[in-house]
Amino acid sequence: MIKAVIVDDEPKAIQSLSWELSNFRTDIDVIKTFSNPEEAIAYLNSNTPDCLFLDIQMPTMDGFQFLEKLSNKDFAVVITTAYDEYAIKALKHEAIDYLLKPIDSDDLEATIERIKKFNYRALNVSKIEEVLTNFNGKLDKKRITINTDGKLIFLNIDDILYVESDGNYSTIILEEAQKLVITKKLKEVDAILPEHCFFRIHNSYIINLNKIKEFIKSEGYVVMQSNHKIPVARQRKSDFLEKL
């Protein structure tokens, strides 16, 4: 069963598409509908349906701005619009298809078949990622695997100096002044890094304990081997000293 979410500022459009889906298909279930895009973003960033039917023209936020705000995009996106001019732009934003309003039943059938193919491929990719991640973990305890932006990144933990938060993104600072920006929040990165050598020293920073050069107690910050100064949060200071 395909689980679908509909986002459209017009209640009648939601009602019409929901009716089409429920009356012409038995393999798709509309689990949520939203006329408020902010509420939809909050839901989708913590829930993963199989597909999203998204109206491109909404008064408070257009569909492309909506997609930019999503941190979770692990589902098929279908753009719905009354204007054909948005089609190319929609596909550039990783939508798998677009539907012109009023939505034609035959077009909807074809779109659902695309959703099925998308989900089948995603399932196979997920299995491959799981095998690679498990293999890497068993093969080398000094490497971590980060799944981000449709790719797997394998990093040696000894190459990581620290990680800095940037909202829904994190920047990994590596040896030789290299940087890696990933679409994961800092708490997600913290869950991946091994506890024995990494510590979240501040709400915005995780440091590699083996890369500390100095701890300036009087001013409350550490100096890394790269000479970057990282603040020590007051409430984390005692736990940090225990780690040392």
PDB file of C-alpha atoms in Angstrom:
ATOM      1  CA  MET A   1       0.000   0.000   0.000  1.00  0.00           C
ATOM      2  CA  ILE A   2       1.374   3.398  -1.046  1.00  0.00           C
ATOM      3  CA  LYS A   3       1.085   5.984   1.745  1.00  0.00           C
ATOM      4  CA  ALA A   4       0.436   9.460   0.345  1.00  0.00           C
ATOM      5  CA  VAL A   5       0.414  13.008   1.736  1.00  0.00           C
ATOM      6  CA  ILE A   6      -1.314  15.918  -0.035  1.00  0.00           C
ATOM      7  CA  VAL A   7      -0.302  19.566   0.447  1.00  0.00           C
ATOM      8  CA  ASP A   8      -2.500  22.211  -1.194  1.00  0.00           C
ATOM      9  CA  ASP A   9      -3.784  25.556   0.055  1.00  0.00           C
ATOM     10  CA  GLU A  10      -7.202  24.877  -1.540  1.00  0.00           C
ATOM     11  CA  PRO A  11      -9.407  22.473   0.490  1.00  0.00           C
ATOM     12  CA  LYS A  12     -11.468  21.684  -2.634  1.00  0.00           C
ATOM     13  CA  ALA A  13      -8.325  20.604  -4.507  1.00  0.00           C
ATOM     14  CA  ILE A  14      -7.356  18.331  -1.599  1.00  0.00           C
ATOM     15  CA  GLN A  15     -10.844  16.861  -1.516  1.00  0.00           C
ATOM     16  CA  SER A  16     -10.857  16.274  -5.277  1.00  0.00           C
ATOM     17  CA  LEU A  17      -7.443  14.547  -5.390  1.00  0.00           C
ATOM     18  CA  SER A  18      -8.233  12.468  -2.298  1.00  0.00           C
ATOM     19  CA  TRP A  19     -11.460  11.327  -3.957  1.00  0.00           C
ATOM     20  CA  GLU A  20      -9.646  10.424  -7.186  1.00  0.00           C
ATOM     21  CA  LEU A  21      -7.031   8.395  -5.341  1.00  0.00           C
ATOM     22  CA  SER A  22      -9.471   6.523  -3.096  1.00  0.00           C
ATOM     23  CA  ASN A  23     -12.011   5.783  -5.855  1.00  0.00           C
ATOM     24  CA  PHE A  24      -9.725   4.741  -8.687  1.00  0.00           C
ATOM     25  CA  ARG A  25      -6.965   2.900  -6.818  1.00  0.00           C
ATOM     26  CA  THR A  26      -6.982   0.328  -4.036  1.00  0.00           C
ATOM     27  CA  ASP A  27      -3.202   0.400  -3.549  1.00  0.00           C
ATOM     28  CA  ILE A  28      -2.836   4.004  -2.362  1.00  0.00           C
ATOM     29  CA  ASP A  29      -3.884   5.484   0.970  1.00  0.00           C
ATOM     30  CA  VAL A  30      -3.961   9.221   1.730  1.00  0.00           C
ATOM     31  CA  ILE A  31      -2.667   9.299   5.309  1.00  0.00           C
ATOM     32  CA  LYS A  32      -2.454  13.094   5.770  1.00  0.00           C
ATOM     33  CA  THR A  33      -3.564  16.287   4.062  1.00  0.00           C
ATOM     34  CA  PHE A  34      -2.396  19.842   4.763  1.00  0.00           C
ATOM     35  CA  SER A  35      -3.524  23.280   3.628  1.00  0.00           C
ATOM     36  CA  ASN A  36      -0.876  24.927   5.839  1.00  0.00           C
ATOM     37  CA  PRO A  37       2.637  24.365   4.375  1.00  0.00           C
ATOM     38  CA  GLU A  38       4.464  25.011   7.682  1.00  0.00           C
ATOM     39  CA  GLU A  39       2.445  22.269   9.399  1.00  0.00           C
ATOM     40  CA  ALA A  40       3.192  19.953   6.474  1.00  0.00           C
ATOM     41  CA  ILE A  41       6.947  20.633   6.728  1.00  0.00           C
ATOM     42  CA  ALA A  42       6.940  19.860  10.463  1.00  0.00           C
ATOM     43  CA  TYR A  43       5.147  16.573   9.777  1.00  0.00           C
ATOM     44  CA  LEU A  44       7.326  15.501   6.839  1.00  0.00           C
ATOM     45  CA  ASN A  45      10.580  16.262   8.635  1.00  0.00           C
ATOM     46  CA  SER A  46       9.704  13.598  11.204  1.00  0.00           C
ATOM     47  CA  ASN A  47       7.573  11.215   9.105  1.00  0.00           C
ATOM     48  CA  THR A  48       8.280   9.495   5.798  1.00  0.00           C
ATOM     49  CA  PRO A  49       5.359   8.683   3.495  1.00  0.00           C
ATOM     50  CA  ASP A  50       5.842   6.944   0.146  1.00  0.00           C
ATOM     51  CA  CYS A  51       4.854  10.002  -1.856  1.00  0.00           C
ATOM     52  CA  LEU A  52       3.914  13.663  -1.606  1.00  0.00           C
ATOM     53  CA  PHE A  53       1.429  15.441  -3.880  1.00  0.00           C
ATOM     54  CA  LEU A  54       2.472  19.091  -3.653  1.00  0.00           C
ATOM     55  CA  ASP A  55       0.678  22.165  -5.008  1.00  0.00           C
ATOM     56  CA  ILE A  56       3.210  24.519  -6.581  1.00  0.00           C
ATOM     57  CA  GLN A  57       1.255  27.754  -6.040  1.00  0.00           C
ATOM     58  CA  MET A  58       0.450  28.586  -2.429  1.00  0.00           C
ATOM     59  CA  PRO A  59       0.073  32.136  -1.070  1.00  0.00           C
ATOM     60  CA  THR A  60       2.469  31.928   1.888  1.00  0.00           C
ATOM     61  CA  MET A  61       5.110  29.722   0.259  1.00  0.00           C
ATOM     62  CA  ASP A  62       5.416  28.211  -3.203  1.00  0.00           C
ATOM     63  CA  GLY A  63       6.120  24.529  -3.715  1.00  0.00           C
ATOM     64  CA  PHE A  64       9.787  25.054  -4.562  1.00  0.00           C
ATOM     65  CA  GLN A  65      10.393  27.012  -1.360  1.00  0.00           C
ATOM     66  CA  PHE A  66       8.557  24.232   0.450  1.00  0.00           C
ATOM     67  CA  LEU A  67      10.939  21.593  -0.928  1.00  0.00           C
ATOM     68  CA  GLU A  68      13.980  23.690   0.028  1.00  0.00           C
ATOM     69  CA  LYS A  69      12.815  23.700   3.661  1.00  0.00           C
ATOM     70  CA  LEU A  70      12.476  19.919   3.881  1.00  0.00           C
ATOM     71  CA  SER A  71      15.286  18.115   5.667  1.00  0.00           C
ATOM     72  CA  ASN A  72      13.687  14.747   4.937  1.00  0.00           C
ATOM     73  CA  LYS A  73      13.205  14.016   1.218  1.00  0.00           C
ATOM     74  CA  ASP A  74      13.140  10.227   1.215  1.00  0.00           C
ATOM     75  CA  PHE A  75       9.917   9.958  -0.747  1.00  0.00           C
ATOM     76  CA  ALA A  76       8.569  10.522  -4.245  1.00  0.00           C
ATOM     77  CA  VAL A  77       7.398  14.083  -4.963  1.00  0.00           C
ATOM     78  CA  VAL A  78       4.630  14.814  -7.468  1.00  0.00           C
ATOM     79  CA  ILE A  79       3.961  18.464  -8.302  1.00  0.00           C
ATOM     80  CA  THR A  80       0.350  19.526  -8.930  1.00  0.00           C
ATOM     81  CA  THR A  81      -0.241  22.763 -10.840  1.00  0.00           C
ATOM     82  CA  ALA A  82      -2.695  24.527 -13.116  1.00  0.00           C
ATOM     83  CA  TYR A  83       0.173  25.908 -15.221  1.00  0.00           C
ATOM     84  CA  ASP A  84       2.277  23.843 -17.620  1.00  0.00           C
ATOM     85  CA  GLU A  85       5.167  26.341 -17.397  1.00  0.00           C
ATOM     86  CA  TYR A  86       6.182  24.900 -14.019  1.00  0.00           C
ATOM     87  CA  ALA A  87       6.806  21.394 -15.354  1.00  0.00           C
ATOM     88  CA  ILE A  88      10.509  21.712 -16.208  1.00  0.00           C
ATOM     89  CA  LYS A  89      11.317  23.576 -13.010  1.00  0.00           C
ATOM     90  CA  ALA A  90       9.429  20.926 -11.023  1.00  0.00           C
ATOM     91  CA  LEU A  91      11.514  18.109 -12.482  1.00  0.00           C
ATOM     92  CA  LYS A  92      14.722  20.025 -11.737  1.00  0.00           C
ATOM     93  CA  HIS A  93      13.645  20.033  -8.086  1.00  0.00           C
ATOM     94  CA  GLU A  94      13.739  16.222  -8.068  1.00  0.00           C
ATOM     95  CA  ALA A  95      10.015  15.739  -8.518  1.00  0.00           C
ATOM     96  CA  ILE A  96       9.359  12.413 -10.251  1.00  0.00           C
ATOM     97  CA  ASP A  97       6.316  13.775 -12.096  1.00  0.00           C
ATOM     98  CA  TYR A  98       3.825  16.623 -12.333  1.00  0.00           C
ATOM     99  CA  LEU A  99       0.043  16.679 -12.753  1.00  0.00           C
ATOM    100  CA  LEU A 100      -1.919  19.476 -14.424  1.00  0.00           C
ATOM    101  CA  LYS A 101      -5.117  20.605 -12.728  1.00  0.00           C
ATOM    102  CA  PRO A 102      -7.854  19.553 -13.195  1.00  0.00           C
ATOM    103  CA  ILE A 103      -6.166  16.181 -12.799  1.00  0.00           C
ATOM    104  CA  ASP A 104      -6.908  13.617 -15.483  1.00  0.00           C
ATOM    105  CA  SER A 105      -7.530  10.032 -14.294  1.00  0.00           C
ATOM    106  CA  ASP A 106      -5.228   8.513 -16.937  1.00  0.00           C
ATOM    107  CA  ASP A 107      -2.412  10.921 -16.002  1.00  0.00           C
ATOM    108  CA  LEU A 108      -2.899  10.010 -12.345  1.00  0.00           C
ATOM    109  CA  GLU A 109      -2.669   6.288 -13.161  1.00  0.00           C
ATOM    110  CA  ALA A 110       0.638   6.852 -14.988  1.00  0.00           C
ATOM    111  CA  THR A 111       1.972   8.917 -12.076  1.00  0.00           C
ATOM    112  CA  ILE A 112       1.147   6.200  -9.548  1.00  0.00           C
ATOM    113  CA  GLU A 113       3.066   3.674 -11.659  1.00  0.00           C
ATOM    114  CA  ARG A 114       6.051   6.037 -11.546  1.00  0.00           C
ATOM    115  CA  ILE A 115       5.729   6.254  -7.766  1.00  0.00           C
ATOM    116  CA  LYS A 116       5.795   2.449  -7.556  1.00  0.00           C
ATOM    117  CA  LYS A 117       8.971   2.271  -9.658  1.00  0.00           C
ATOM    118  CA  PHE A 118      10.585   5.027  -7.578  1.00  0.00           C
ATOM    119  CA  ASN A 119       9.817   3.205  -4.324  1.00  0.00           C
ATOM    120  CA  TYR A 120      11.062  -0.117  -5.718  1.00  0.00           C
ATOM    121  CA  ARG A 121      14.387   1.441  -6.699  1.00  0.00           C
ATOM    122  CA  ALA A 122      14.636   3.225  -3.348  1.00  0.00           C
ATOM    123  CA  LEU A 123      14.070  -0.075  -1.524  1.00  0.00           C
ATOM    124  CA  ASN A 124      16.892  -1.751  -3.461  1.00  0.00           C
ATOM    125  CA  VAL A 125      19.249   1.192  -2.860  1.00  0.00           C
ATOM    126  CA  SER A 126      18.391   1.058   0.849  1.00  0.00           C
ATOM    127  CA  LYS A 127      19.339  -2.626   0.998  1.00  0.00           C
ATOM    128  CA  ILE A 128      22.663  -1.958  -0.735  1.00  0.00           C
ATOM    129  CA  GLU A 129      23.405   0.925   1.658  1.00  0.00           C
ATOM    130  CA  GLU A 130      22.669  -1.322   4.635  1.00  0.00           C
ATOM    131  CA  VAL A 131      25.063  -4.002   3.370  1.00  0.00           C
ATOM    132  CA  LEU A 132      27.837  -1.441   2.705  1.00  0.00           C
ATOM    133  CA  THR A 133      27.376   0.234   6.080  1.00  0.00           C
ATOM    134  CA  ASN A 134      27.461  -3.069   7.980  1.00  0.00           C
ATOM    135  CA  PHE A 135      30.464  -4.245   5.964  1.00  0.00           C
ATOM    136  CA  ASN A 136      32.377  -1.038   6.656  1.00  0.00           C
ATOM    137  CA  GLY A 137      31.603  -1.226  10.395  1.00  0.00           C
ATOM    138  CA  LYS A 138      32.816  -4.804  10.679  1.00  0.00           C
ATOM    139  CA  LEU A 139      35.836  -4.268   8.461  1.00  0.00           C
ATOM    140  CA  ASP A 140      37.305  -1.185  10.092  1.00  0.00           C
ATOM    141  CA  LYS A 141      36.399   0.186  13.519  1.00  0.00           C
ATOM    142  CA  LYS A 142      38.361   3.354  12.716  1.00  0.00           C
ATOM    143  CA  ARG A 143      35.996   4.381   9.934  1.00  0.00           C
ATOM    144  CA  ILE A 144      32.439   5.691  10.023  1.00  0.00           C
ATOM    145  CA  THR A 145      29.773   5.708   7.333  1.00  0.00           C
ATOM    146  CA  ILE A 146      27.634   8.808   6.736  1.00  0.00           C
ATOM    147  CA  ASN A 147      24.543   8.593   4.541  1.00  0.00           C
ATOM    148  CA  THR A 148      23.781  12.031   3.089  1.00  0.00           C
ATOM    149  CA  ASP A 149      22.518  13.616  -0.143  1.00  0.00           C
ATOM    150  CA  GLY A 150      21.984  10.279  -1.857  1.00  0.00           C
ATOM    151  CA  LYS A 151      25.503   8.988  -1.241  1.00  0.00           C
ATOM    152  CA  LEU A 152      27.524   7.097   1.353  1.00  0.00           C
ATOM    153  CA  ILE A 153      30.638   8.806   2.706  1.00  0.00           C
ATOM    154  CA  PHE A 154      33.331   6.746   4.452  1.00  0.00           C
ATOM    155  CA  LEU A 155      35.540   8.742   6.824  1.00  0.00           C
ATOM    156  CA  ASN A 156      38.518   7.834   8.977  1.00  0.00           C
ATOM    157  CA  ILE A 157      37.726   9.094  12.480  1.00  0.00           C
ATOM    158  CA  ASP A 158      41.361  10.146  12.925  1.00  0.00           C
ATOM    159  CA  ASP A 159      40.888  12.659  10.101  1.00  0.00           C
ATOM    160  CA  ILE A 160      38.036  14.460  11.879  1.00  0.00           C
ATOM    161  CA  LEU A 161      38.967  17.477  14.024  1.00  0.00           C
ATOM    162  CA  TYR A 162      35.501  18.676  14.973  1.00  0.00           C
ATOM    163  CA  VAL A 163      31.939  19.074  13.707  1.00  0.00           C
ATOM    164  CA  GLU A 164      30.017  22.348  13.690  1.00  0.00           C
ATOM    165  CA  SER A 165      26.231  22.777  13.547  1.00  0.00           C
ATOM    166  CA  ASP A 166      24.517  24.930  10.934  1.00  0.00           C
ATOM    167  CA  GLY A 167      20.803  24.384  11.550  1.00  0.00           C
ATOM    168  CA  ASN A 168      19.688  21.358   9.527  1.00  0.00           C
ATOM    169  CA  TYR A 169      23.251  20.951   8.204  1.00  0.00           C
ATOM    170  CA  SER A 170      26.578  20.076   9.810  1.00  0.00           C
ATOM    171  CA  THR A 171      30.102  20.941   8.725  1.00  0.00           C
ATOM    172  CA  ILE A 172      32.786  18.327   9.392  1.00  0.00           C
ATOM    173  CA  ILE A 173      36.220  19.916   9.734  1.00  0.00           C
ATOM    174  CA  LEU A 174      38.932  17.524   8.598  1.00  0.00           C
ATOM    175  CA  GLU A 175      42.716  17.485   8.641  1.00  0.00           C
ATOM    176  CA  GLU A 176      44.523  19.764   6.179  1.00  0.00           C
ATOM    177  CA  ALA A 177      41.751  22.401   6.408  1.00  0.00           C
ATOM    178  CA  GLN A 178      39.260  20.306   4.459  1.00  0.00           C
ATOM    179  CA  LYS A 179      35.526  20.763   5.075  1.00  0.00           C
ATOM    180  CA  LEU A 180      32.568  18.503   4.410  1.00  0.00           C
ATOM    181  CA  VAL A 181      29.025  19.903   4.607  1.00  0.00           C
ATOM    182  CA  ILE A 182      26.326  17.272   5.105  1.00  0.00           C
ATOM    183  CA  THR A 183      22.534  17.405   5.383  1.00  0.00           C
ATOM    184  CA  LYS A 184      22.358  16.073   8.930  1.00  0.00           C
ATOM    185  CA  LYS A 185      21.685  17.841  12.201  1.00  0.00           C
ATOM    186  CA  LEU A 186      24.441  17.788  14.817  1.00  0.00           C
ATOM    187  CA  LYS A 187      22.547  15.341  17.040  1.00  0.00           C
ATOM    188  CA  GLU A 188      22.399  12.880  14.109  1.00  0.00           C
ATOM    189  CA  VAL A 189      26.154  13.164  13.582  1.00  0.00           C
ATOM    190  CA  ASP A 190      26.696  12.743  17.329  1.00  0.00           C
ATOM    191  CA  ALA A 191      24.834   9.420  17.195  1.00  0.00           C
ATOM    192  CA  ILE A 192      27.192   8.157  14.452  1.00  0.00           C
ATOM    193  CA  LEU A 193      30.516   9.172  16.018  1.00  0.00           C
ATOM    194  CA  PRO A 194      32.128   6.775  18.556  1.00  0.00           C
ATOM    195  CA  GLU A 195      31.734   7.982  22.151  1.00  0.00           C
ATOM    196  CA  HIS A 196      35.236   7.003  23.244  1.00  0.00           C
ATOM    197  CA  CYS A 197      36.906   9.742  21.186  1.00  0.00           C
ATOM    198  CA  PHE A 198      34.207  12.311  20.393  1.00  0.00           C
ATOM    199  CA  PHE A 199      32.351  14.621  22.741  1.00  0.00           C
ATOM    200  CA  ARG A 200      29.599  17.186  22.209  1.00  0.00           C
ATOM    201  CA  ILE A 201      31.269  20.030  24.006  1.00  0.00           C
ATOM    202  CA  HIS A 202      28.687  22.661  23.079  1.00  0.00           C
ATOM    203  CA  ASN A 203      25.231  22.785  21.461  1.00  0.00           C
ATOM    204  CA  SER A 204      26.971  23.743  18.224  1.00  0.00           C
ATOM    205  CA  TYR A 205      30.141  21.624  18.375  1.00  0.00           C
ATOM    206  CA  ILE A 206      31.391  18.042  18.637  1.00  0.00           C
ATOM    207  CA  ILE A 207      35.144  17.650  19.042  1.00  0.00           C
ATOM    208  CA  ASN A 208      37.616  14.824  18.564  1.00  0.00           C
ATOM    209  CA  LEU A 209      39.165  14.449  22.027  1.00  0.00           C
ATOM    210  CA  ASN A 210      42.392  13.168  20.477  1.00  0.00           C
ATOM    211  CA  LYS A 211      42.817  16.424  18.533  1.00  0.00           C
ATOM    212  CA  ILE A 212      42.803  18.842  21.486  1.00  0.00           C
ATOM    213  CA  LYS A 213      45.987  20.875  21.855  1.00  0.00           C
ATOM    214  CA  GLU A 214      45.020  23.008  24.878  1.00  0.00           C
ATOM    215  CA  PHE A 215      42.186  23.605  27.308  1.00  0.00           C
ATOM    216  CA  ILE A 216      42.085  27.213  28.506  1.00  0.00           C
ATOM    217  CA  LYS A 217      40.208  26.799  31.798  1.00  0.00           C
ATOM    218  CA  SER A 218      40.029  30.485  32.701  1.00  0.00           C
ATOM    219  CA  GLU A 219      38.332  31.430  29.426  1.00  0.00           C
ATOM    220  CA  GLY A 220      36.351  28.229  28.885  1.00  0.00           C
ATOM    221  CA  TYR A 221      37.471  27.026  25.483  1.00  0.00           C
ATOM    222  CA  VAL A 222      39.668  24.364  23.909  1.00  0.00           C
ATOM    223  CA  VAL A 223      42.267  24.891  21.193  1.00  0.00           C
ATOM    224  CA  MET A 224      42.321  22.168  18.572  1.00  0.00           C
ATOM    225  CA  GLN A 225      45.433  21.008  16.712  1.00  0.00           C
ATOM    226  CA  SER A 226      44.264  23.184  13.819  1.00  0.00           C
ATOM    227  CA  ASN A 227      44.364  26.193  16.247  1.00  0.00           C
ATOM    228  CA  HIS A 228      40.582  26.602  16.073  1.00  0.00           C
ATOM    229  CA  LYS A 229      39.091  27.740  19.382  1.00  0.00           C
ATOM    230  CA  ILE A 230      35.955  25.844  20.441  1.00  0.00           C
ATOM    231  CA  PRO A 231      33.844  27.061  23.392  1.00  0.00           C
ATOM    232  CA  VAL A 232      33.048  24.674  26.250  1.00  0.00           C
ATOM    233  CA  ALA A 233      29.407  24.971  27.327  1.00  0.00           C
ATOM    234  CA  ARG A 234      29.155  25.640  31.065  1.00  0.00           C
ATOM    235  CA  GLN A 235      26.693  22.803  31.639  1.00  0.00           C
ATOM    236  CA  ARG A 236      28.964  20.339  29.796  1.00  0.00           C
ATOM    237  CA  LYS A 237      32.226  21.309  31.489  1.00  0.00           C
ATOM    238  CA  SER A 238      32.169  18.675  34.264  1.00  0.00           C
ATOM    239  CA  ASP A 239      31.336  15.860  31.823  1.00  0.00           C
ATOM    240  CA  PHE A 240      34.093  17.096  29.521  1.00  0.00           C
ATOM    241  CA  LEU A 241      36.676  17.027  32.331  1.00  0.00           C
ATOM    242  CA  GLU A 242      35.610  13.489  33.198  1.00  0.00           C
ATOM    243  CA  LYS A 243      36.207  12.450  29.591  1.00  0.00           C
ATOM    244  CA  LEU A 244      39.688  13.931  29.712  1.00  0.00           C
TER     245      LEU A 244
END
